[in-house]
Coordinates of C-alpha atoms and ligand atoms in Angstrom, one line a residue:
M133 CA 18.9 3.1 -40.2
V134 CA 16.1 4.3 -37.8
G135 CA 13.4 6.5 -39.3
I136 CA 10.7 7.8 -37.0
G137 CA 7.2 9.1 -37.8
L138 CA 5.7 11.2 -35.0
I139 CA 1.9 11.1 -35.2
G140 CA 0.2 13.8 -33.0
T141 CA 1.9 17.1 -32.2
G142 CA -0.5 18.5 -29.6
Y143 CA 0.1 19.4 -25.9
W144 CA 2.3 16.4 -25.2
G145 CA 3.4 15.6 -28.7
K146 CA 5.3 18.9 -28.8
N147 CA 7.7 17.5 -26.2
H148 CA 8.2 14.3 -28.3
A149 CA 8.9 16.6 -31.3
R150 CA 11.5 18.5 -29.5
N151 CA 13.3 15.3 -28.3
W152 CA 13.2 13.6 -31.7
K153 CA 14.6 16.8 -33.4
E154 CA 17.5 16.7 -30.9
M155 CA 18.0 13.0 -31.4
L156 CA 18.1 13.5 -35.2
K157 CA 20.8 16.2 -34.7
E158 CA 22.7 13.8 -32.4
G159 CA 22.6 11.0 -35.0
I160 CA 20.5 8.7 -32.7
I161 CA 17.9 8.5 -35.5
D162 CA 18.4 9.0 -39.2
R163 CA 15.0 10.2 -40.6
L164 CA 12.1 12.1 -39.0
I165 CA 8.6 13.0 -40.2
F166 CA 5.9 14.8 -38.2
C167 CA 2.2 14.3 -38.7
D168 CA -0.9 16.0 -37.3
I169 CA -4.3 16.5 -38.8
D170 CA -4.0 20.1 -37.7
E171 CA -1.7 21.5 -40.4
S172 CA -0.9 24.9 -38.8
R173 CA 0.3 23.0 -35.6
V174 CA 2.5 20.5 -37.4
K175 CA 3.9 23.0 -39.8
E176 CA 4.9 25.3 -37.0
L177 CA 6.6 22.5 -35.0
A178 CA 8.4 21.1 -38.1
G179 CA 9.8 24.6 -38.4
G180 CA 11.2 24.1 -41.9
E181 CA 13.8 21.6 -40.5
V182 CA 11.6 18.5 -40.5
E183 CA 9.3 17.0 -43.2
Y184 CA 5.6 16.9 -42.2
T185 CA 2.3 15.6 -43.4
T186 CA -1.4 15.7 -42.3
D187 CA -2.1 12.1 -43.3
Y188 CA -0.5 9.4 -41.2
K189 CA -0.9 6.9 -44.1
E190 CA 1.9 8.8 -45.9
I191 CA 4.2 7.9 -43.0
L192 CA 3.0 4.2 -43.1
K193 CA 3.8 4.0 -46.9
N194 CA 7.3 5.5 -46.4
P195 CA 10.0 2.7 -46.5
E196 CA 12.5 4.9 -44.8
I197 CA 10.3 5.1 -41.7
N198 CA 10.5 1.9 -39.7
A199 CA 8.7 3.1 -36.5
V200 CA 6.0 5.4 -35.4
D201 CA 5.5 7.4 -32.2
I202 CA 1.7 7.8 -31.5
V203 CA 0.8 10.8 -29.3
T204 CA -2.8 11.3 -30.3
P205 CA -5.9 11.1 -28.1
S206 CA -6.0 7.8 -26.3
H207 CA -9.0 6.3 -28.0
T208 CA -7.1 6.6 -31.4
H209 CA -4.0 4.7 -30.1
F210 CA -5.2 1.2 -31.1
P211 CA -6.7 2.0 -34.6
L212 CA -3.6 4.0 -35.5
G213 CA -1.2 1.5 -33.9
R214 CA -2.9 -1.5 -35.6
D215 CA -2.5 0.2 -39.1
A216 CA 1.2 0.9 -38.3
I217 CA 1.9 -2.7 -37.3
L218 CA 0.1 -4.0 -40.3
A219 CA 2.3 -1.7 -42.4
G220 CA 5.4 -3.3 -40.8
K221 CA 6.3 -0.5 -38.3
D222 CA 7.4 -0.8 -34.7
V223 CA 5.2 1.3 -32.4
F224 CA 5.7 3.6 -29.4
V225 CA 2.3 4.6 -28.0
E226 CA 1.6 7.1 -25.3
K227 CA -0.1 5.9 -22.1
P228 CA -2.7 4.7 -21.6
M229 CA -1.8 2.2 -24.3
T230 CA -5.6 1.8 -25.1
M231 CA -8.8 2.7 -23.5
S232 CA -10.0 -0.9 -22.9
T233 CA -8.4 -4.3 -22.0
S234 CA -9.9 -6.0 -25.0
E235 CA -8.1 -3.5 -27.3
A236 CA -4.9 -3.8 -25.3
K237 CA -5.0 -7.6 -25.7
D238 CA -5.6 -7.4 -29.4
F239 CA -2.8 -4.8 -29.7
V240 CA -0.3 -7.1 -27.9
K241 CA -1.4 -10.1 -29.9
L242 CA -0.9 -8.3 -33.2
A243 CA 2.6 -7.0 -32.2
E244 CA 3.5 -10.6 -31.2
E245 CA 2.2 -12.1 -34.4
H246 CA 4.1 -9.5 -36.5
K247 CA 7.2 -9.5 -34.3
K248 CA 7.0 -5.8 -33.8
I249 CA 8.1 -3.7 -30.8
L250 CA 5.1 -2.2 -29.0
M251 CA 6.1 0.2 -26.3
P252 CA 3.7 2.1 -24.0
G253 CA 4.8 5.5 -22.7
H254 CA 5.1 4.7 -19.0
L255 CA 7.3 7.7 -18.6
F256 CA 8.0 7.5 -14.8
R257 CA 9.9 4.3 -15.2
Y258 CA 12.5 6.5 -16.9
H259 CA 12.6 9.3 -14.3
P260 CA 16.2 9.5 -12.9
G261 CA 14.8 9.5 -9.3
V262 CA 12.9 6.3 -10.0
T263 CA 16.0 4.7 -11.6
K264 CA 17.9 5.5 -8.4
V265 CA 15.1 4.2 -6.1
K266 CA 14.7 1.0 -8.1
E267 CA 18.5 0.4 -7.7
M268 CA 18.2 1.0 -4.0
I269 CA 15.2 -1.3 -3.6
D270 CA 17.0 -4.1 -5.6
N271 CA 20.1 -3.6 -3.4
G272 CA 17.9 -4.0 -0.2
D273 CA 19.0 -0.5 1.0
F274 CA 15.5 0.3 2.4
G275 CA 15.5 -2.7 4.7
R276 CA 11.9 -3.7 4.9
I277 CA 9.6 -1.6 2.7
Y278 CA 6.5 -0.5 4.6
Y279 CA 4.7 1.6 2.1
L280 CA 4.8 3.9 -0.9
Y281 CA 2.7 6.9 -1.6
T282 CA 2.2 9.5 -4.3
N283 CA 0.4 12.8 -4.6
R284 CA -0.3 13.8 -8.1
L285 CA -2.3 16.9 -7.6
A286 CA -3.1 19.9 -9.7
Y287 CA -5.6 22.7 -10.0
S288 CA -6.2 22.7 -13.7
A289 CA -9.0 22.2 -16.3
P290 CA -9.7 18.5 -16.3
R291 CA -9.1 16.6 -19.6
R292 CA -12.2 16.0 -21.7
D293 CA -11.2 12.6 -23.1
M294 CA -10.5 10.7 -19.9
G295 CA -10.5 11.0 -16.2
V296 CA -7.6 10.9 -13.7
M297 CA -7.5 7.1 -13.6
Y298 CA -6.5 6.6 -17.2
A299 CA -4.6 9.9 -17.3
L300 CA -2.6 9.7 -14.0
G301 CA -3.5 6.7 -11.9
V302 CA -2.2 4.5 -14.7
H303 CA 1.3 5.7 -13.8
E304 CA 1.1 4.6 -10.2
L305 CA -0.5 1.3 -11.0
D306 CA 2.4 0.5 -13.4
L307 CA 5.2 2.1 -11.4
Y308 CA 4.6 0.5 -8.0
C309 CA 4.5 -3.0 -9.6
Y310 CA 7.7 -2.2 -11.5
L311 CA 9.5 -0.9 -8.4
L312 CA 8.4 -3.9 -6.3
G313 CA 9.2 -6.4 -9.1
T314 CA 5.7 -7.9 -9.6
N315 CA 3.2 -8.0 -12.4
Y316 CA 0.2 -7.0 -10.3
P317 CA -0.6 -5.9 -6.7
N318 CA -2.5 -8.6 -4.7
M319 CA -5.4 -6.2 -4.8
V320 CA -6.3 -2.6 -5.7
K321 CA -9.2 -0.6 -4.2
M322 CA -10.3 2.8 -5.6
T323 CA -12.7 5.5 -4.9
E324 CA -13.3 8.3 -7.3
G325 CA -15.1 11.6 -7.6
T326 CA -16.8 12.8 -10.8
F327 CA -18.2 16.3 -10.4
L328 CA -17.9 18.4 -13.5
Q329 CA -18.3 16.2 -16.6
P330 CA -20.0 12.8 -17.0
K331 CA -17.7 9.8 -16.7
I332 CA -14.6 12.0 -16.3
E333 CA -13.5 11.5 -12.7
E334 CA -11.5 14.5 -11.5
F335 CA -10.3 12.8 -8.3
A336 CA -9.3 9.3 -7.3
S337 CA -7.8 7.6 -4.3
I338 CA -6.0 4.3 -5.0
L339 CA -4.9 1.7 -2.5
M340 CA -2.7 -1.2 -3.5
G341 CA -1.7 -4.2 -1.4
F342 CA 1.5 -6.2 -2.2
D343 CA 3.2 -9.2 -0.7
N344 CA 4.9 -8.8 2.7
K345 CA 2.2 -6.4 3.8
I346 CA 3.6 -3.6 1.6
S347 CA 1.0 -0.9 0.9
G348 CA 0.9 1.6 -2.0
Y349 CA -1.4 4.6 -1.9
A350 CA -1.9 7.3 -4.5
T351 CA -4.1 10.4 -4.7
E352 CA -4.8 11.7 -8.2
S353 CA -6.6 15.0 -8.6
W354 CA -7.2 17.9 -11.0
I355 CA -9.2 19.9 -8.4
S356 CA -6.7 20.4 -5.6
P357 CA -6.7 24.2 -5.0
F358 CA -3.9 24.2 -2.3
D359 CA -1.4 22.0 -4.3
R360 CA -1.5 23.5 -7.8
K361 CA 1.1 21.2 -9.2
M362 CA 2.4 18.5 -7.0
R363 CA 3.8 15.1 -8.2
N364 CA 5.9 13.0 -5.9
L365 CA 6.7 9.6 -4.6
T366 CA 7.7 8.6 -1.1
V367 CA 9.0 5.1 -0.2
V368 CA 9.1 4.4 3.5
G369 CA 11.5 1.6 4.6
S370 CA 12.8 0.3 8.0
K371 CA 16.4 1.5 7.3
L372 CA 15.8 4.6 5.2
S373 CA 13.1 6.4 3.3
V374 CA 13.2 8.4 0.0
K375 CA 11.1 11.1 -1.5
I376 CA 11.2 12.0 -5.2
D377 CA 9.8 15.3 -6.4
Y378 CA 9.0 14.4 -10.0
M379 CA 9.4 18.0 -11.0
K380 CA 13.1 17.7 -10.2
H381 CA 15.3 15.6 -12.4
N382 CA 18.6 16.0 -10.5
E383 CA 18.0 15.2 -6.8
I384 CA 16.1 13.0 -4.3
E385 CA 15.7 13.4 -0.6
V386 CA 16.9 10.5 1.7
F387 CA 15.8 10.2 5.3
D388 CA 18.2 7.9 7.2
G389 CA 16.2 7.4 10.4
V390 CA 15.7 3.8 11.6
I391 CA 12.0 2.8 11.9
E392 CA 12.2 -0.8 13.1
T393 CA 11.8 -3.3 16.0
Q394 CA 14.9 -4.2 17.9
E395 CA 15.6 -6.9 20.4
G396 CA 16.2 -5.6 24.0
D397 CA 16.5 -7.1 27.5
N398 CA 12.7 -7.2 27.8
G399 CA 12.0 -8.6 24.3
M400 CA 11.3 -6.7 21.1
Y401 CA 10.7 -3.0 21.2
P402 CA 10.1 -0.4 18.4
V403 CA 12.8 2.1 17.6
V404 CA 12.2 5.3 15.7
S405 CA 15.4 7.3 15.5
N406 CA 15.4 11.0 14.6
G407 CA 17.5 10.7 11.5
T408 CA 18.2 13.5 9.1
V409 CA 17.0 14.4 5.6
K410 CA 19.7 14.8 3.0
T411 CA 19.4 16.0 -0.5
V412 CA 21.3 13.6 -2.8
S413 CA 22.3 14.6 -6.3
I414 CA 21.5 12.3 -9.2
P415 CA 22.6 12.6 -12.8
E416 CA 20.1 14.9 -14.5
K417 CA 18.3 13.4 -17.5
E418 CA 15.0 14.2 -19.2
P419 CA 12.8 11.2 -18.7
L420 CA 11.1 11.5 -22.1
K421 CA 14.5 11.5 -23.9
T422 CA 15.6 8.4 -21.9
E423 CA 12.3 6.7 -22.8
L424 CA 12.5 7.5 -26.5
T425 CA 16.1 6.4 -26.6
D426 CA 15.0 3.1 -25.1
F427 CA 12.5 2.7 -27.9
V428 CA 15.2 3.3 -30.5
N429 CA 17.4 0.7 -28.7
S430 CA 14.6 -1.8 -28.9
I431 CA 14.1 -1.1 -32.6
V432 CA 17.7 -1.8 -33.2
T433 CA 18.3 -4.7 -30.8
R434 CA 14.7 -6.3 -31.1
K435 CA 14.8 -6.6 -27.3
Q436 CA 11.8 -5.6 -25.2
P437 CA 12.0 -2.1 -23.8
L438 CA 11.9 -1.4 -20.0
S439 CA 8.3 -0.3 -20.5
D440 CA 7.0 -3.3 -22.4
M441 CA 3.6 -4.0 -24.0
Y442 CA 2.6 -6.5 -21.3
S443 CA 3.0 -3.8 -18.6
G444 CA 0.9 -1.5 -20.8
M445 CA -1.8 -4.1 -21.1
R446 CA -1.8 -4.8 -17.3
A447 CA -2.1 -1.1 -16.4
V448 CA -5.1 -0.7 -18.7
E449 CA -6.7 -3.8 -17.2
M450 CA -6.3 -2.5 -13.6
V451 CA -7.7 1.0 -14.5
E452 CA -10.7 -0.5 -16.4
E453 CA -11.6 -2.9 -13.5
C454 CA -11.2 -0.2 -10.9
L455 CA -13.5 2.2 -12.8
K456 CA -16.1 -0.6 -13.3
Y457 CA -16.1 -2.2 -9.8
G458 CA -14.0 0.0 -7.5
F459 CA -11.5 -2.7 -7.1
F460 CA -9.1 -5.1 -9.0
K461 CA -7.9 -8.5 -8.1
P462 CA -5.7 -10.4 -10.5
S463 CA -7.0 -13.8 -11.6
K464 CA -4.7 -16.6 -10.3
Ligands
LIG545 N1 3.3 10.3 -20.6 C1 2.7 11.4 -20.1 O1 3.1 11.9 -19.0 C2 1.7 12.1 -20.9 C3 1.4 13.4 -20.6 C4 0.4 14.0 -21.4 C5 -0.3 13.3 -22.3 N2 0.0 12.0 -22.5 C6 -0.8 11.2 -23.5 O2 -0.5 11.7 -24.8 C7 -1.6 11.6 -25.7 C8 -2.0 12.9 -26.3 O3 -2.4 13.8 -25.3 P1 -2.3 15.4 -25.6 O4 -2.6 16.0 -24.3 O5 -1.0 15.8 -26.3 O6 -3.6 15.6 -26.5 P2 -3.8 16.8 -27.6 O7 -5.3 16.8 -27.9 O8 -3.2 18.1 -27.1 O9 -3.0 16.4 -28.9 C9 -3.3 15.3 -29.7 C10 -2.9 15.7 -31.1 O10 -3.2 14.6 -32.0 C11 -3.7 15.1 -33.2 N3 -4.4 14.0 -33.9 C12 -5.6 13.4 -33.6 N4 -5.9 12.4 -34.4 C13 -4.9 12.4 -35.3 C14 -4.7 11.6 -36.5 N5 -5.5 10.6 -36.9 N6 -3.5 11.8 -37.2 C15 -2.6 12.8 -36.8 N7 -2.8 13.6 -35.7 C16 -3.9 13.4 -35.0 C17 -4.5 16.3 -32.8 O11 -4.8 17.2 -33.9 C18 -3.7 16.9 -31.7 O12 -2.8 17.8 -32.2 C19 -2.8 11.0 -24.8 O13 -2.8 9.6 -25.0 C20 -2.3 11.3 -23.4 O14 -2.8 10.4 -22.4 C21 1.0 11.4 -21.9

């Protein structure tokens, strides 16, 4: 029996609500309650089909609810999550897991002590394009990986509760480590631009260095007038390269040109063949549904989800240090 309490039905919580309703109908979960302090919002989303409340403590007292999904403003993640764990519930919490490393460490410690699942919403680990690219990296299909880059650009009103590093950069810091199979990059450097609101950066440029000279770059911006909504990932390798447009859930682009050094009569020489770009279909899946399904599997099996609490803690640590010092270096 899996009973879920969704806390927070705002901009992003609406999408969680839609998926949980679907999963209830499909029998993936057995009970569902929505909660938001804004009654008109939660009532409308519940739509007469789902029970709702404006007090999350009602959910915590309910013995038929064994897990909560927290989609409230990020500074509330830890206080709400702590109450939920102390009430005996497993916790899914949107990213960033917390707004400070010290809270993230306390959160993880509490989950460990109480043997509860704590899963941060690192959504892009569940994007079907990323699933495919991870498979290809692990198979060695890229040959030698040279670099990865992401543009996550928009022209939209900046958030008021956090800047692009906690809101967007957290995705790349987590995802590049996941793809390359490491806990941390060897180093991260960051520059940011804060123009419109105090302490809310609207722009950031992130550079990560990994083993074997692999570089990762990312540009995160809410003030990009020529690229009103762009979110992508390119992985450049010696044997092939791949581009994922995150807005598309059913295809990736593969470039099969060879970009390497070969041995010739007069020693080694670089080869850059023309190659072609092919669009390759992948099974279409909504990343959020795959992510929430992984949470349900963890509740049932007690195994750590693909997006585990330790990755949530490390991502917050990297963002916090970059915002404080402009760089991050893992302690040995
Ligand atoms: N994974 C992603 O790609 C992604 C995308 C967008 C947002 N997010 C994350 O989702 C979270 C929410 O963001 P949002 O844009 O939906 O914010 P939002 O402000 O639109 O919604 C937050 C909701 O939480 C409710 N709320 C606040 N405190 C509450 C409490 N104590 N009990 C019950 N309800 C409460 C508010 O009334 C509001 O409806 C943030 O942490 C954000 O970083 C993740």
